[in-house]
Coordinates of C-alpha atoms in Angstrom, one line a residue:
X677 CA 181.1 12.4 49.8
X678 CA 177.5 13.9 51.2
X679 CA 179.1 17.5 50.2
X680 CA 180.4 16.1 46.7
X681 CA 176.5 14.9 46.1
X682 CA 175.0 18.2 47.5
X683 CA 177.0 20.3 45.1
X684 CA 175.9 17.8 42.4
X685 CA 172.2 18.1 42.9
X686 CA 172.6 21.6 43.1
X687 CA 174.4 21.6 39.4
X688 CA 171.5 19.1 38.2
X689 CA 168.7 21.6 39.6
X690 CA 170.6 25.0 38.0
X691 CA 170.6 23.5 34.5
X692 CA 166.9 22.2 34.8
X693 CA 166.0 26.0 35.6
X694 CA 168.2 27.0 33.0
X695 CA 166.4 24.7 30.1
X696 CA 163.1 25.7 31.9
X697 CA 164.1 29.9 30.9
X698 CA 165.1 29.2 27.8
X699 CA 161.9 26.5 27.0
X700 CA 159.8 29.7 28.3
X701 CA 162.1 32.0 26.6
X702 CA 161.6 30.1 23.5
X703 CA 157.5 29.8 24.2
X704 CA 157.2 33.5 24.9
X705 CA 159.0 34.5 21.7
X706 CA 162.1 35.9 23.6
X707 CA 164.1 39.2 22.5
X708 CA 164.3 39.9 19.0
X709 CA 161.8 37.0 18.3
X710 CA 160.1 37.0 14.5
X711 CA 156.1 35.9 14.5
X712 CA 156.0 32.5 13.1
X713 CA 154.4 31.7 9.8
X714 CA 151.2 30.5 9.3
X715 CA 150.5 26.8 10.8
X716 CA 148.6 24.0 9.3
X717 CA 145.0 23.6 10.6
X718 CA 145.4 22.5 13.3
X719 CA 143.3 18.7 13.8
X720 CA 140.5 19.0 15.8
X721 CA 141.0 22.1 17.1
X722 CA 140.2 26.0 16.4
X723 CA 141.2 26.9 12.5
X724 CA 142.9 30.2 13.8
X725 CA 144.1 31.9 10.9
X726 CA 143.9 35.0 8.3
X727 CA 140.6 36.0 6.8
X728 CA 140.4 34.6 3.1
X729 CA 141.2 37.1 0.2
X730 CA 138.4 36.8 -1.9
X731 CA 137.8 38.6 -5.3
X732 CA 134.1 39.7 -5.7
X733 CA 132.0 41.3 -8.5
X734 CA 130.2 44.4 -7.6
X735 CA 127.8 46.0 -9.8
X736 CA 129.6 49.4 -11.2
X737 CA 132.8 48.9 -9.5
X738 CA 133.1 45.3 -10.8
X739 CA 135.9 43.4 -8.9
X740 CA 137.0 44.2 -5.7
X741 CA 139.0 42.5 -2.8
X742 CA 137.1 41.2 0.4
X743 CA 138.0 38.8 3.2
X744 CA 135.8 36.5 4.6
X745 CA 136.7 34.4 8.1
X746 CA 134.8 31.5 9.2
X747 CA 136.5 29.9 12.1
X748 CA 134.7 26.6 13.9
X749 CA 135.7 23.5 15.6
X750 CA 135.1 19.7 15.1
X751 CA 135.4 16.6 17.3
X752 CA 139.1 15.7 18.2
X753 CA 138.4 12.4 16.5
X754 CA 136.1 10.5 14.7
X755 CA 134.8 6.6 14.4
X756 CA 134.2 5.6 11.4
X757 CA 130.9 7.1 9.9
X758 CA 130.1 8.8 12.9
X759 CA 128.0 11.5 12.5
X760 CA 129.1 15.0 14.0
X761 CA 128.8 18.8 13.6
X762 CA 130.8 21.9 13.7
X763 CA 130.6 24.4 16.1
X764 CA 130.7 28.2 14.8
X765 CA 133.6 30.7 16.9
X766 CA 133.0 33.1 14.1
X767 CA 132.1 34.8 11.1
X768 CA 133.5 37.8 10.1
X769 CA 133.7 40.3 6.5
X770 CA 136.0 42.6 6.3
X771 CA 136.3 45.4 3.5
X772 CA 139.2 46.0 2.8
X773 CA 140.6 50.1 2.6
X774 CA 140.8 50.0 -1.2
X775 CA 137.5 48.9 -1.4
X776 CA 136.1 51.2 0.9
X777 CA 137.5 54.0 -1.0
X778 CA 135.5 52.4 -4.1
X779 CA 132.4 53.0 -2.4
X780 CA 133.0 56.2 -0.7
X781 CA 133.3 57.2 -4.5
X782 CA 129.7 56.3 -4.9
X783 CA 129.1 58.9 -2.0
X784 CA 128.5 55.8 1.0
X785 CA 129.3 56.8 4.6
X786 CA 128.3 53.4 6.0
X787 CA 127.1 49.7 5.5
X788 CA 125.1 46.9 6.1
X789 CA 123.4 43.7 4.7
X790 CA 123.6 40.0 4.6
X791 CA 125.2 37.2 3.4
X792 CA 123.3 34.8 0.8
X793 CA 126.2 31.9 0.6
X794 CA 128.9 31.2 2.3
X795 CA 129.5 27.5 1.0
X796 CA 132.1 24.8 2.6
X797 CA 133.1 21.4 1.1
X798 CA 133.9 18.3 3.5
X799 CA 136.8 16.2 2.6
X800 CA 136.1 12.4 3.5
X801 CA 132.3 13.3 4.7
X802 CA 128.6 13.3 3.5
X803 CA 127.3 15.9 2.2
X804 CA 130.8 16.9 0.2
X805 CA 129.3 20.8 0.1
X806 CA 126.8 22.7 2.5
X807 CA 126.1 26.5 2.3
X808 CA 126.2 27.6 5.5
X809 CA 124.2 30.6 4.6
X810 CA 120.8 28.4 3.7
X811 CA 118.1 28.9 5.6
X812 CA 120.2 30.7 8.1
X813 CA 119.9 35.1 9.0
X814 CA 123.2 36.0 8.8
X815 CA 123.0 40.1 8.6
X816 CA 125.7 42.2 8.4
X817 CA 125.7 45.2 10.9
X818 CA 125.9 48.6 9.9
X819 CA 129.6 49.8 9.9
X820 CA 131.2 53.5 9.1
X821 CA 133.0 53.9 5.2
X822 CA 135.9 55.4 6.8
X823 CA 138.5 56.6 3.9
X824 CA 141.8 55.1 3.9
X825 CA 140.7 52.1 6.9
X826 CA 138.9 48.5 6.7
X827 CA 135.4 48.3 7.5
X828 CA 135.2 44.9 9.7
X829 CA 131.9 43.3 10.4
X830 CA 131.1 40.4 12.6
X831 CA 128.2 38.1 12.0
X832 CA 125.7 36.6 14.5
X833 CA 126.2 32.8 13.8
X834 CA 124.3 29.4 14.3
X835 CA 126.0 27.6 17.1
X836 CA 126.8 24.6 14.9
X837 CA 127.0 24.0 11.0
X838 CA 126.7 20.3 9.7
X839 CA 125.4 17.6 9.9
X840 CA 128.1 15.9 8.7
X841 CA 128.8 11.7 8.3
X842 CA 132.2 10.8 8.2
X843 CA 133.8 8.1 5.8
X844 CA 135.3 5.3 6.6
X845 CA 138.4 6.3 6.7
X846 CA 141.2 9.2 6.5
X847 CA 141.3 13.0 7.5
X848 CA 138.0 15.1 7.3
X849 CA 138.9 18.3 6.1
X850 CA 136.1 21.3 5.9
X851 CA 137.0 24.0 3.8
X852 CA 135.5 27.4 2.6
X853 CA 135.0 27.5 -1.3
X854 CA 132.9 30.3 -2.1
X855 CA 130.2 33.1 -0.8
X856 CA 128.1 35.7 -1.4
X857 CA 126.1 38.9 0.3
X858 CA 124.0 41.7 -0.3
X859 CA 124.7 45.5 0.5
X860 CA 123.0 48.1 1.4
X861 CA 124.9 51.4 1.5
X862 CA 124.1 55.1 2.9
X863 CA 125.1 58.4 2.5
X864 CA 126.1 60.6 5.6
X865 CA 122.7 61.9 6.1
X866 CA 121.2 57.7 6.4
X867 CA 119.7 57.8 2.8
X868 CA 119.8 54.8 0.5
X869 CA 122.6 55.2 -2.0
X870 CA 121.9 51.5 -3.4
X871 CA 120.1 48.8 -1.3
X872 CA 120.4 45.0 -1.7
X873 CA 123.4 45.4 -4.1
X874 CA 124.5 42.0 -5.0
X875 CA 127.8 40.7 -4.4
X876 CA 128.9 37.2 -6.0
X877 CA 132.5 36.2 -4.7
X878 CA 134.9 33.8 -6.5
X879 CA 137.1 31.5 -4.3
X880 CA 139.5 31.8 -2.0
X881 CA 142.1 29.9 -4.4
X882 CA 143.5 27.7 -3.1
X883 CA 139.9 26.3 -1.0
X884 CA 140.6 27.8 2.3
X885 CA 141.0 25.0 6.0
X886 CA 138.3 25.8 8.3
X887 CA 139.2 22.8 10.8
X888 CA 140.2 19.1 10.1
X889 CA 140.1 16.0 12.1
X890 CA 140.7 12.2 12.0
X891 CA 139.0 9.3 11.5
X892 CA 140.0 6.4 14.2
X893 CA 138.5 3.4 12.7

């Protein structure tokens, strides 16, 4: 009998450590795995996700493809009309090669500037739309025109966008709806080729998910 229940717990322990491989097997992506689409916002947590394809208006060039990331955090959960904020991870442009090409054409080597707007609406929250870009410096740092590759600029940030109030009830959703910036770009020698060239940016389409949360009344 005490050998029958030995060789029984041993059985029960081998096919715990079996479902514990193939639960980390499954985890880690195991052989052959395919990346997984991309997930909803996740509630109350980090918004990790592509940059938004934006279509913006450039004088000259007219439109040209951009992405813009903004990726923050909110509370976990929110009481009913509890006032909150969202915390900032990051804020990033990126020029796409395409468009880089565009302005190599106009004989640019490199980069810089600033964003004017960079506008979010809040779904089930006071205000419905902030610009995240008012009263705030967000520059863009100089970055090489490299022909045939992206040019990818991270921004300084504030620490915390909002405030917000939330509604009564329901899922606060923030989303990015719209921006803009200003460019300055330079020839190989660090002569102006245009400065403060205005950019005005449509979209993304659909409204791109920053982060989203509940309201626990």
């Amino acid at each position: 009998m005490r050998a029958h229940m030995m060789a029984s717990a041993g059985r029960t322990r081998s096919k715990a450590v079996a479902a514990a491989g193939v639960t980390a097997l499954t985890l880690l992506g195991g052989p052959g795995a395919k990346p997984h689409p991309p997930q909803p916002v996740p509630t109350g947590t980090t918004a990790r996700h592509a940059p938004a394809d934006v279509t913006c208006a450039l004088p000259v060039l007219g439109g040209k493809p951009f992405a813009i990331d903004v990726t923050g955090t909110v509370p976990p959960q929110l009481a009913s009309r509890q006032a909150f904020d969202m915390t900032t991870e990051r804020i990033s442009l990126t020029i796409p090669a395409d468009t880089v090409d565009a302005l190599r054409g106009l004989r640019a080597s490199s980069v810089d500037g600033s964003i004017t707007a960079l506008r979010v609406t809040a779904t089930n929250a006071t205000p419905p739309f902030l610009d995240i870009a008012d009263g705030a410096t967000l520059l863009l740092p100089r970055a090489p025109l490299n022909e045939g590759q992206p040019a990818v600029m991270a921004l300084p940030v504030p620490p915390r966008i909002g405030p917000w109030v939330a509604a009564g009830s329901g899922a606060v959703t923030i989303d990015l709806v719209s921006s803009g910036f200003s460019l300055n770009l330079y020839n190989a020698y660090g002569g102006n080729v245009a400065k403060s060239l205005p950019v005005v940016c449509q979209g993304p389409l659909p409204s791109h998910a920053i982060a989203t949360t509940n309201i626990v009344i």
